[in-house]
Coordinates of C-alpha atoms in Angstrom, one line a residue:
Chain A
M1 CA -54.9 -57.2 -46.7
K2 CA -55.0 -53.4 -45.9
K3 CA -54.3 -51.4 -42.2
I4 CA -55.8 -48.6 -40.9
K5 CA -56.0 -46.7 -37.9
L6 CA -59.0 -44.7 -36.9
S7 CA -60.8 -43.0 -33.7
L8 CA -64.4 -44.0 -33.0
R9 CA -66.6 -41.8 -31.1
F10 CA -69.5 -43.2 -29.3
S11 CA -72.6 -41.5 -27.8
P12 CA -73.8 -42.6 -24.5
H13 CA -76.6 -45.1 -25.9
L14 CA -74.2 -46.8 -28.1
T15 CA -71.8 -47.8 -25.2
E16 CA -73.6 -50.9 -24.3
K17 CA -73.4 -52.0 -28.1
P18 CA -70.7 -54.7 -28.8
I19 CA -69.5 -52.8 -31.7
T20 CA -66.2 -54.4 -32.2
Y21 CA -67.2 -58.0 -31.7
H22 CA -69.6 -57.4 -34.7
L23 CA -66.8 -55.9 -36.7
I24 CA -64.4 -59.0 -35.8
K25 CA -67.1 -61.5 -36.1
D26 CA -69.1 -60.3 -39.3
Y27 CA -66.8 -58.4 -41.2
D28 CA -63.7 -60.7 -40.3
L29 CA -61.5 -57.7 -39.3
V30 CA -58.4 -58.1 -37.1
I31 CA -59.2 -55.1 -34.1
N32 CA -56.4 -54.2 -32.2
I33 CA -57.7 -51.5 -29.5
L34 CA -55.0 -48.8 -28.9
N35 CA -56.7 -46.6 -26.5
A36 CA -60.2 -46.9 -25.0
E37 CA -62.4 -44.5 -23.0
I38 CA -65.6 -46.3 -22.8
N39 CA -67.9 -45.7 -19.7
F40 CA -71.6 -47.0 -19.6
N41 CA -74.1 -44.3 -20.1
K42 CA -71.1 -41.9 -21.2
A43 CA -69.9 -40.7 -24.4
G44 CA -66.9 -43.0 -25.2
K45 CA -63.7 -42.9 -27.5
L46 CA -61.9 -45.7 -29.0
T47 CA -58.7 -45.6 -31.1
V48 CA -58.0 -48.8 -33.0
E49 CA -56.0 -50.4 -35.8
M50 CA -58.3 -52.4 -38.4
E51 CA -56.8 -54.9 -40.5
G52 CA -58.7 -56.8 -43.2
T53 CA -59.5 -56.8 -47.0
E54 CA -60.6 -53.7 -48.7
E55 CA -63.8 -54.8 -49.2
N56 CA -64.3 -56.0 -45.6
I57 CA -63.0 -52.4 -44.1
D58 CA -65.5 -50.8 -46.5
K59 CA -68.0 -52.9 -45.1
G60 CA -67.0 -52.4 -41.5
L61 CA -66.9 -48.8 -42.0
R62 CA -70.5 -48.7 -43.4
Y63 CA -71.8 -50.9 -40.6
L64 CA -70.1 -48.3 -38.0
E65 CA -72.1 -45.3 -39.8
Q66 CA -75.1 -47.3 -39.7
Q67 CA -75.0 -47.9 -36.2
G68 CA -74.2 -44.3 -35.5
V69 CA -70.7 -44.5 -34.6
K70 CA -68.6 -41.5 -35.7
Y71 CA -65.3 -42.0 -37.0
K72 CA -62.3 -40.3 -38.3
I73 CA -59.4 -42.2 -40.2
F74 CA -55.8 -40.9 -39.2
T75 CA -54.2 -39.5 -42.3
K76 CA -51.4 -38.5 -40.3
T77 CA -48.3 -39.9 -38.8
I78 CA -45.6 -38.6 -36.1
I79 CA -42.2 -38.8 -37.4
W80 CA -39.1 -38.8 -35.0
E81 CA -36.0 -37.1 -36.6
E82 CA -33.7 -39.7 -34.8
D83 CA -30.5 -37.7 -36.0
K84 CA -31.8 -34.5 -34.4
C85 CA -32.8 -36.1 -31.0
V86 CA -30.6 -35.8 -27.8
H87 CA -32.9 -38.5 -25.9
C88 CA -33.7 -36.3 -23.2
G89 CA -37.4 -37.7 -22.6
A90 CA -39.4 -34.9 -22.4
C91 CA -41.7 -36.4 -25.0
T92 CA -42.1 -39.6 -22.8
A93 CA -43.7 -37.2 -20.0
V94 CA -46.8 -36.3 -22.1
C95 CA -47.0 -39.8 -24.2
P96 CA -50.3 -41.5 -23.4
S97 CA -50.0 -44.9 -24.9
R98 CA -46.0 -45.0 -24.1
A99 CA -45.3 -45.3 -27.8
L100 CA -42.4 -42.9 -27.0
K101 CA -40.4 -44.3 -23.9
M102 CA -36.8 -44.5 -22.6
D103 CA -34.8 -47.6 -22.7
Q104 CA -33.7 -48.2 -19.0
K105 CA -30.1 -49.2 -19.9
D106 CA -28.6 -47.0 -22.5
W107 CA -31.2 -44.5 -21.9
S108 CA -31.9 -43.7 -25.5
L109 CA -35.4 -43.0 -26.6
S110 CA -37.4 -45.2 -28.7
F111 CA -40.6 -44.9 -30.8
D112 CA -43.1 -47.4 -31.4
K113 CA -45.0 -46.2 -34.2
S114 CA -47.4 -49.0 -34.1
K115 CA -48.7 -47.9 -30.5
C116 CA -48.6 -44.0 -31.5
L117 CA -52.2 -42.5 -31.1
V118 CA -51.4 -39.4 -33.0
C119 CA -52.5 -37.2 -30.1
E120 CA -49.4 -34.9 -31.2
L121 CA -48.9 -33.8 -27.8
C122 CA -45.0 -35.0 -28.3
I123 CA -44.7 -32.4 -31.0
Q124 CA -45.1 -29.5 -28.7
A125 CA -43.4 -31.2 -25.8
C126 CA -40.2 -31.7 -27.7
P127 CA -37.8 -29.2 -26.9
I128 CA -35.5 -29.5 -30.0
N129 CA -38.4 -29.9 -32.3
A130 CA -37.6 -33.4 -33.3
M131 CA -41.0 -34.9 -33.5
D132 CA -42.8 -33.6 -36.5
M133 CA -46.0 -34.6 -38.6
D134 CA -46.2 -36.5 -41.8
F135 CA -49.4 -36.7 -43.8
F136 CA -50.3 -39.8 -46.0
L137 CA -53.3 -40.8 -48.0
Chain B
M1 CA -4.4 -43.5 4.1
S2 CA -3.4 -42.6 0.6
K3 CA -3.4 -38.8 -0.6
K4 CA -2.8 -37.7 -4.1
S5 CA -2.3 -34.3 -5.2
F6 CA -3.4 -32.8 -8.3
E7 CA 0.3 -32.6 -9.6
E8 CA 1.0 -36.2 -8.9
I9 CA -2.0 -37.0 -11.0
N10 CA -1.0 -34.5 -14.0
E11 CA 2.3 -36.1 -13.9
K12 CA 0.6 -39.7 -14.4
I13 CA -1.7 -38.2 -17.2
K14 CA 1.3 -37.0 -19.1
Q15 CA 3.1 -40.3 -18.6
G16 CA -0.2 -42.0 -19.9
K17 CA -0.4 -44.1 -16.8
A18 CA -3.3 -42.1 -14.9
V19 CA -6.2 -44.7 -14.3
V20 CA -9.6 -42.9 -15.1
V21 CA -13.1 -44.2 -14.6
T22 CA -16.3 -42.7 -15.0
A23 CA -18.8 -41.8 -12.2
D24 CA -20.8 -44.7 -13.4
E25 CA -17.9 -47.3 -13.2
I26 CA -16.6 -46.1 -10.1
I27 CA -19.7 -47.5 -8.3
D28 CA -19.1 -51.0 -9.3
L29 CA -15.4 -50.8 -8.7
V30 CA -16.0 -49.6 -4.8
E31 CA -18.2 -52.5 -4.4
E32 CA -15.9 -54.9 -5.5
K33 CA -12.5 -53.5 -4.2
G34 CA -13.6 -51.3 -1.2
V35 CA -12.8 -47.7 -1.1
K36 CA -9.2 -48.0 0.3
K37 CA -8.0 -50.1 -2.8
V38 CA -10.1 -47.7 -5.3
A39 CA -8.4 -44.8 -3.8
Q40 CA -5.1 -46.1 -4.4
E41 CA -5.8 -47.3 -7.7
V42 CA -8.0 -44.7 -9.5
D43 CA -6.6 -41.3 -10.3
V44 CA -9.6 -39.4 -11.8
V45 CA -13.3 -40.0 -12.1
T46 CA -15.3 -38.2 -14.9
T47 CA -18.8 -36.8 -14.4
A48 CA -21.2 -34.9 -16.7
T49 CA -24.7 -33.5 -17.5
F50 CA -26.6 -32.5 -20.7
S51 CA -29.5 -30.4 -19.4
P52 CA -31.5 -27.4 -20.4
M53 CA -29.8 -24.6 -18.8
C54 CA -31.4 -21.3 -19.1
S55 CA -28.7 -19.1 -17.9
T56 CA -26.5 -19.3 -20.7
G57 CA -25.2 -16.5 -23.1
A58 CA -22.0 -15.7 -25.5
F59 CA -20.3 -12.6 -25.5
L60 CA -19.2 -11.4 -29.1
N61 CA -16.9 -8.7 -30.6
F62 CA -17.8 -8.0 -33.9
G63 CA -14.9 -5.7 -35.2
H64 CA -15.2 -2.3 -36.5
T65 CA -16.8 -1.3 -39.6
E66 CA -14.7 1.2 -42.2
V67 CA -16.5 4.4 -40.7
P68 CA -17.0 2.9 -37.3
I69 CA -20.4 2.5 -35.2
R70 CA -20.4 2.8 -31.5
M71 CA -23.4 -0.1 -31.5
S72 CA -25.9 1.0 -28.8
K73 CA -28.7 -1.4 -30.0
V74 CA -28.1 -4.7 -31.4
W75 CA -29.8 -7.6 -33.0
L76 CA -28.7 -10.9 -34.3
N77 CA -31.1 -12.7 -36.6
D78 CA -33.8 -10.3 -35.0
V79 CA -32.9 -11.4 -31.5
P80 CA -32.1 -8.4 -29.6
A81 CA -28.5 -8.7 -27.9
Y82 CA -27.3 -6.4 -25.1
A83 CA -25.0 -3.9 -26.4
G84 CA -24.3 -1.7 -23.4
L85 CA -21.0 -2.7 -23.4
A86 CA -18.0 -1.5 -25.3
A87 CA -18.6 0.1 -29.1
V88 CA -18.8 -3.0 -30.9
D89 CA -19.1 -5.8 -28.0
A90 CA -22.8 -7.4 -27.4
F91 CA -23.9 -10.1 -25.1
I92 CA -26.8 -12.4 -26.6
G93 CA -28.7 -14.3 -24.0
A94 CA -30.2 -17.7 -24.6
T95 CA -33.5 -17.0 -23.6
E96 CA -34.2 -13.9 -25.4
L97 CA -36.9 -14.2 -27.9
S98 CA -36.7 -13.3 -31.8
E99 CA -38.9 -10.1 -32.5
S100 CA -40.1 -11.7 -36.0
R101 CA -40.6 -15.4 -35.1
G102 CA -41.2 -15.5 -31.4
F103 CA -40.9 -18.8 -29.4
D104 CA -39.6 -20.6 -32.9
Y105 CA -36.3 -18.9 -32.7
G106 CA -34.4 -17.0 -30.0
G107 CA -30.7 -16.3 -28.5
A108 CA -30.0 -20.0 -28.0
H109 CA -30.7 -20.9 -31.6
V110 CA -28.5 -17.7 -32.5
I111 CA -25.6 -19.5 -30.3
Q112 CA -26.3 -22.6 -32.0
D113 CA -26.2 -21.2 -35.8
L114 CA -22.8 -19.8 -34.8
I115 CA -21.3 -22.6 -33.6
D116 CA -22.8 -24.4 -36.7
G117 CA -20.7 -21.7 -38.9
K118 CA -23.9 -20.3 -40.2
K119 CA -24.1 -16.8 -41.2
V120 CA -25.9 -14.8 -38.7
K121 CA -27.7 -11.3 -39.8
L122 CA -26.1 -8.4 -37.6
H123 CA -28.1 -5.2 -37.3
A124 CA -27.0 -2.4 -35.1
T125 CA -28.4 1.1 -34.7
S126 CA -26.3 4.0 -32.9
Y127 CA -27.1 8.0 -32.1
G128 CA -23.4 8.7 -33.7
T129 CA -20.6 10.4 -32.2
D130 CA -17.5 12.1 -33.2
C131 CA -15.4 9.1 -33.3
Y132 CA -18.2 7.0 -34.3
P133 CA -20.2 8.6 -36.6
K134 CA -22.2 5.6 -38.4
K135 CA -25.5 5.4 -37.3
E136 CA -26.7 1.9 -38.7
V137 CA -25.3 -1.1 -40.0
T138 CA -26.9 -4.4 -41.7
T139 CA -24.6 -7.1 -42.4
Y140 CA -23.9 -10.9 -41.8
I141 CA -21.4 -12.5 -39.3
T142 CA -19.9 -15.9 -39.0
K143 CA -17.9 -16.9 -36.0
E144 CA -15.0 -17.0 -38.3
D145 CA -15.0 -13.4 -39.0
I146 CA -15.8 -12.0 -35.7
N147 CA -12.9 -11.5 -33.3
Q148 CA -14.3 -13.1 -30.2
A149 CA -17.1 -15.4 -29.8
Y150 CA -17.3 -16.9 -26.0
L151 CA -19.9 -18.5 -23.9
F152 CA -20.4 -17.3 -20.9
N153 CA -22.9 -19.0 -18.6
P154 CA -23.7 -17.2 -15.4
R155 CA -25.5 -20.4 -13.7
N156 CA -25.1 -24.1 -14.7
A157 CA -24.8 -27.4 -13.4
Y158 CA -27.1 -27.2 -10.7
Q159 CA -25.8 -29.8 -7.9
N160 CA -29.5 -31.2 -7.5
Y161 CA -32.9 -30.1 -8.6
N162 CA -36.3 -30.5 -8.0
A163 CA -38.6 -32.9 -9.7
A164 CA -42.0 -31.5 -10.9
T165 CA -45.5 -32.5 -10.8
N166 CA -49.0 -30.7 -11.1
S167 CA -51.9 -31.4 -8.7
S168 CA -54.4 -29.0 -10.8
D169 CA -57.1 -30.1 -13.1
K170 CA -55.3 -27.8 -16.0
I171 CA -52.4 -29.1 -18.1
I172 CA -49.2 -26.5 -17.2
Y173 CA -46.1 -25.6 -19.2
T174 CA -43.4 -25.3 -17.5
Y175 CA -39.5 -25.0 -17.7
M176 CA -39.7 -28.5 -16.2
G177 CA -41.8 -29.6 -19.6
T178 CA -45.4 -30.1 -19.9
L179 CA -47.1 -31.3 -16.6
L180 CA -50.3 -33.0 -17.1
P181 CA -53.2 -32.5 -14.7
D182 CA -54.2 -34.4 -11.7
Y183 CA -50.4 -35.7 -10.8
G184 CA -50.6 -37.1 -14.4
N185 CA -46.5 -36.8 -14.7
I186 CA -43.5 -36.3 -13.0
T187 CA -40.4 -34.7 -14.7
Y188 CA -36.9 -34.5 -13.2
C189 CA -33.5 -33.2 -14.7
T190 CA -30.2 -34.4 -13.1
S191 CA -27.9 -36.9 -14.4
G192 CA -28.1 -38.1 -10.8
Q193 CA -25.1 -40.4 -10.0
L194 CA -23.3 -39.0 -13.1
S195 CA -23.7 -35.5 -12.0
P196 CA -20.7 -33.1 -11.5
L197 CA -21.8 -31.4 -8.3
L198 CA -23.5 -34.6 -6.7
N199 CA -19.9 -36.3 -6.9
D200 CA -18.1 -33.7 -5.4
P201 CA -20.7 -32.3 -3.2
L202 CA -18.8 -30.4 -0.7
L203 CA -16.8 -28.7 -3.6
R204 CA -13.5 -30.3 -2.4
T205 CA -11.8 -30.2 -5.8
I206 CA -14.1 -27.9 -8.0
G207 CA -13.7 -24.4 -7.6
I208 CA -12.4 -21.4 -9.6
G209 CA -10.4 -22.0 -12.3
T210 CA -11.3 -25.5 -12.8
R211 CA -10.8 -26.8 -16.2
I212 CA -14.0 -28.6 -17.7
F213 CA -15.4 -30.1 -20.7
L214 CA -18.0 -27.4 -21.9
A215 CA -20.1 -28.0 -25.0
G216 CA -17.2 -29.8 -26.8
T217 CA -14.1 -28.0 -26.1
Q218 CA -12.1 -27.3 -22.8
G219 CA -13.7 -24.3 -20.7
Y220 CA -13.4 -23.0 -17.3
I221 CA -15.4 -22.4 -14.1
S222 CA -15.1 -18.8 -13.9
W223 CA -17.0 -18.1 -10.7
E224 CA -19.8 -19.4 -8.5
G225 CA -23.1 -19.8 -10.4
T226 CA -25.8 -17.2 -9.6
Q227 CA -28.1 -18.5 -6.7
H228 CA -25.2 -20.6 -5.4
V229 CA -25.8 -22.1 -2.1
L230 CA -24.0 -25.0 -0.7
S231 CA -26.5 -26.5 1.1
V232 CA -27.2 -30.2 2.7
E233 CA -29.9 -31.6 4.4
K234 CA -30.0 -35.0 6.3
I235 CA -32.9 -37.3 5.1
N236 CA -31.9 -40.1 7.3
Q237 CA -29.1 -41.4 8.9
S238 CA -27.3 -42.6 5.6
T239 CA -28.5 -40.4 3.3
T240 CA -28.4 -36.4 2.5
Q241 CA -30.1 -34.3 0.1
Y242 CA -27.7 -31.9 -1.6
S243 CA -28.8 -28.9 -3.6
G244 CA -27.9 -25.5 -4.2
A245 CA -24.2 -25.4 -5.8
T246 CA -24.1 -23.8 -9.1
L247 CA -21.3 -22.6 -11.4
A248 CA -20.5 -19.7 -13.8
V249 CA -18.8 -21.2 -16.7
I250 CA -16.8 -19.9 -19.6
G251 CA -15.4 -21.1 -22.9
N252 CA -14.4 -20.3 -26.5
L253 CA -17.7 -20.7 -28.6
K254 CA -15.6 -21.1 -31.9
E255 CA -14.6 -24.6 -30.5
M256 CA -17.8 -25.8 -29.6
S257 CA -19.9 -28.2 -31.2
T258 CA -23.9 -28.5 -31.4
Q259 CA -23.2 -32.3 -30.5
F260 CA -22.9 -31.0 -27.1
I261 CA -25.0 -27.6 -27.0
R262 CA -28.4 -27.2 -28.5
A263 CA -31.0 -24.8 -28.4
A264 CA -34.5 -25.8 -26.9
T265 CA -38.0 -24.5 -26.8
F266 CA -40.1 -25.2 -23.6
E267 CA -43.8 -25.4 -25.0
K268 CA -45.5 -21.9 -23.8
Y269 CA -42.9 -21.3 -21.4
G270 CA -39.9 -20.0 -23.7
I271 CA -36.3 -20.8 -25.1
T272 CA -33.5 -22.2 -23.2
M273 CA -30.4 -24.3 -24.2
F274 CA -29.2 -27.7 -23.7
V275 CA -25.7 -27.5 -22.2
G276 CA -23.2 -30.5 -22.2
I277 CA -20.9 -30.3 -19.1
G278 CA -18.2 -32.6 -18.0
I279 CA -16.0 -32.2 -14.8
P280 CA -13.0 -34.5 -14.0
I281 CA -12.6 -35.0 -10.2
P282 CA -9.4 -36.0 -9.2
V283 CA -9.3 -38.9 -6.3
I284 CA -7.3 -36.9 -3.9
D285 CA -8.3 -39.3 -0.9
E286 CA -10.4 -42.0 0.6
K287 CA -12.9 -39.4 1.5
M288 CA -13.6 -38.1 -2.1
V289 CA -13.9 -42.0 -3.1
E290 CA -16.9 -42.3 -0.8
F291 CA -18.2 -39.4 -2.3
L292 CA -17.6 -40.6 -5.9
A293 CA -19.4 -44.1 -5.0
V294 CA -22.7 -42.3 -4.7
K295 CA -25.4 -44.2 -6.4
D296 CA -28.8 -42.8 -7.9
S297 CA -30.5 -44.6 -4.5
D298 CA -28.7 -42.4 -2.4
I299 CA -29.5 -39.1 -3.9
Y300 CA -32.6 -37.4 -3.0
T301 CA -35.0 -34.9 -4.3
Q302 CA -38.1 -33.6 -3.7
V303 CA -41.3 -33.6 -6.0
I304 CA -42.6 -30.3 -6.2
D305 CA -46.0 -29.1 -6.9
Y306 CA -45.8 -26.5 -10.0
S307 CA -49.5 -25.6 -10.2
Y308 CA -48.8 -23.1 -7.3
P309 CA -47.7 -19.9 -9.3
K310 CA -46.0 -18.7 -6.1
R311 CA -42.7 -18.6 -4.8
S312 CA -42.9 -21.5 -2.1
K313 CA -44.4 -24.3 -3.8
P314 CA -45.5 -27.2 -1.6
T315 CA -43.1 -30.3 -1.6
I316 CA -45.4 -33.5 -2.2
K317 CA -42.7 -36.2 -1.2
K318 CA -39.0 -37.1 -1.0
V319 CA -37.6 -39.4 -3.5
N320 CA -34.3 -40.8 -4.8
Y321 CA -33.2 -40.8 -8.4
Q322 CA -33.2 -44.8 -8.7
E323 CA -37.1 -44.4 -7.9
L324 CA -37.4 -41.6 -10.7
R325 CA -35.5 -43.7 -12.9
S326 CA -37.8 -46.7 -12.6
G327 CA -40.4 -44.8 -14.8
A328 CA -43.1 -44.5 -12.2
I329 CA -43.3 -43.6 -8.6
D330 CA -46.0 -43.8 -6.0
L331 CA -47.9 -40.7 -5.4
N332 CA -50.9 -40.6 -2.9
N333 CA -51.5 -44.0 -3.7
K334 CA -51.6 -43.6 -7.6
K335 CA -48.7 -44.7 -9.9
V336 CA -47.3 -41.9 -11.5
P337 CA -45.5 -41.9 -14.6
T338 CA -41.8 -40.3 -14.5
A339 CA -39.9 -38.9 -17.3
P340 CA -36.3 -37.1 -17.4
L341 CA -35.6 -33.7 -19.1
S342 CA -31.8 -34.1 -19.0
S343 CA -30.1 -36.5 -21.4
L344 CA -28.4 -39.3 -19.3
K345 CA -27.3 -40.8 -22.9
K346 CA -25.5 -37.6 -23.9
A347 CA -24.2 -37.3 -20.4
R348 CA -22.6 -40.7 -20.4
E349 CA -21.2 -39.8 -24.2
I350 CA -19.4 -36.7 -22.3
A351 CA -18.1 -38.7 -19.4
L352 CA -16.8 -41.2 -21.9
L353 CA -15.2 -38.7 -24.1
L354 CA -13.6 -36.7 -21.1
K355 CA -12.0 -40.0 -19.8
E356 CA -10.7 -40.8 -23.0
S357 CA -9.0 -37.5 -23.5
I358 CA -7.7 -37.7 -20.0
I359 CA -6.2 -41.1 -20.8
K360 CA -4.7 -39.9 -23.9
G361 CA -3.2 -36.9 -22.2
E362 CA -5.1 -34.1 -24.0
F363 CA -6.9 -32.8 -20.7
L364 CA -4.9 -32.0 -17.7
L365 CA -6.4 -31.3 -14.2
Q366 CA -6.3 -27.9 -13.3
K367 CA -6.4 -27.1 -9.4
P368 CA -9.1 -24.4 -8.5
V369 CA -7.4 -21.1 -7.7
Q370 CA -9.9 -20.4 -5.0
P371 CA -12.9 -22.4 -3.4
L372 CA -16.3 -21.6 -4.1
P373 CA -18.2 -20.0 -1.1
D374 CA -19.9 -22.1 1.3
N375 CA -21.8 -19.6 3.4
N376 CA -24.0 -18.0 0.8
E377 CA -27.6 -17.4 1.7
F378 CA -30.5 -18.0 -0.7
K379 CA -32.2 -14.7 -0.7
P380 CA -35.8 -14.0 -2.2
L381 CA -36.8 -10.3 -3.5
N382 CA -39.2 -8.8 -1.0
E383 CA -40.9 -6.1 -2.7
R384 CA -41.1 -2.7 -1.2
E385 CA -43.0 0.5 -2.0
V386 CA -41.6 2.6 -4.1
E387 CA -42.1 6.6 -3.6

């Protein structure tokens, strides 16, 4: 099994098609929607995690291409350098998915990587440069 | 009514008998035992904050080179320092930017590097005089080989501060962090019920000469802070909004630790410095216990719209720190996420450290030699036509 994270862009005529339904049903993929901005008759954006066999992921991606959905596979990940962090919380002000949040009890920062959309807003917002970008592939 | 003097409390500290709790801990104690009992039992309450405080800087004395120089311009790691003092004295301000690295490195970083014992490049120029003929020097310094290095911060530990939001349709970058469009977020910046000047709001025990925890060492309050105003506003019958009081602080940079003072960059705004300050408050009487028992839900601030680039910015709402700490508040029928800029985790660490060092007898209280003023005005600068 393989897991990838990708962002999808739908042109307006595609927003009425049940794309994720087909990815799940026809290609046996586990789709976890991390962020969605889809409005009928407007261009849409989806950030998803896709899990399945390598073969099915390839087929799924080809299906997306055939449908005209533009996609980008994330090759970057955000790294939280915890030893540098002072736990101020400035990054939580800009994190859209609440991957970065403060523990209400001990007021330490926590970072849930699986929720991260790699929007990179935290990198700039961190006053002490404790957030960094890592590349993989 | 029980009253205690600084001397009596210090005697107890020396004998290892002082009862010390943090400003968080006293809240439950008062609820459990009542003000009267706590006033008798507790001797000192520790408060703390760890927040970005722009008005930070350090005085340095470099010593004299063989063939001396009267330094008139000074750079430390390419960051200009102010040298319009004596021959080899300079003041490095936290917000000054590097001439070669811009926002990536500034005065705050120089201070951080010095505290960490790193070598810092000193470059100085001069016009040359009979007694100071040398005109230029480039060398390295560390905190160990210069004479004095002391932090002198003209304005720290703001009593209370605005919370910030942004009503415009654009992202704005401020000293209150990145503010998202259309009331996308709210940031706030005090340690609330743990904050020093919110626990002694009328400055009954805090004044010039007060010994404090400053960035890992023992420092002192040297003066009122700039823009100091001791202002009190009634929100309703039981709650009050304090704001305005500030402190100028001083301490030996050589003894500090970057665990408790750190350079910071606010995107598209500039450089500042997180400063950790802890202040012990003596429980001199029952009135003091009432102040020290203050809770986040009793401390109010205003949410200000920072999208107005004007001196007076509109107040959107009054909120208390419990609401701000909850993670979101209602603004115009919308739930807006809130985020701190001040580290409560670090502030708690400082309050506990201070508590432990008082219990161990390593930190004695210092009675102020003079109170801070209570009649200052907060004046604007009105521009006049210049001939």
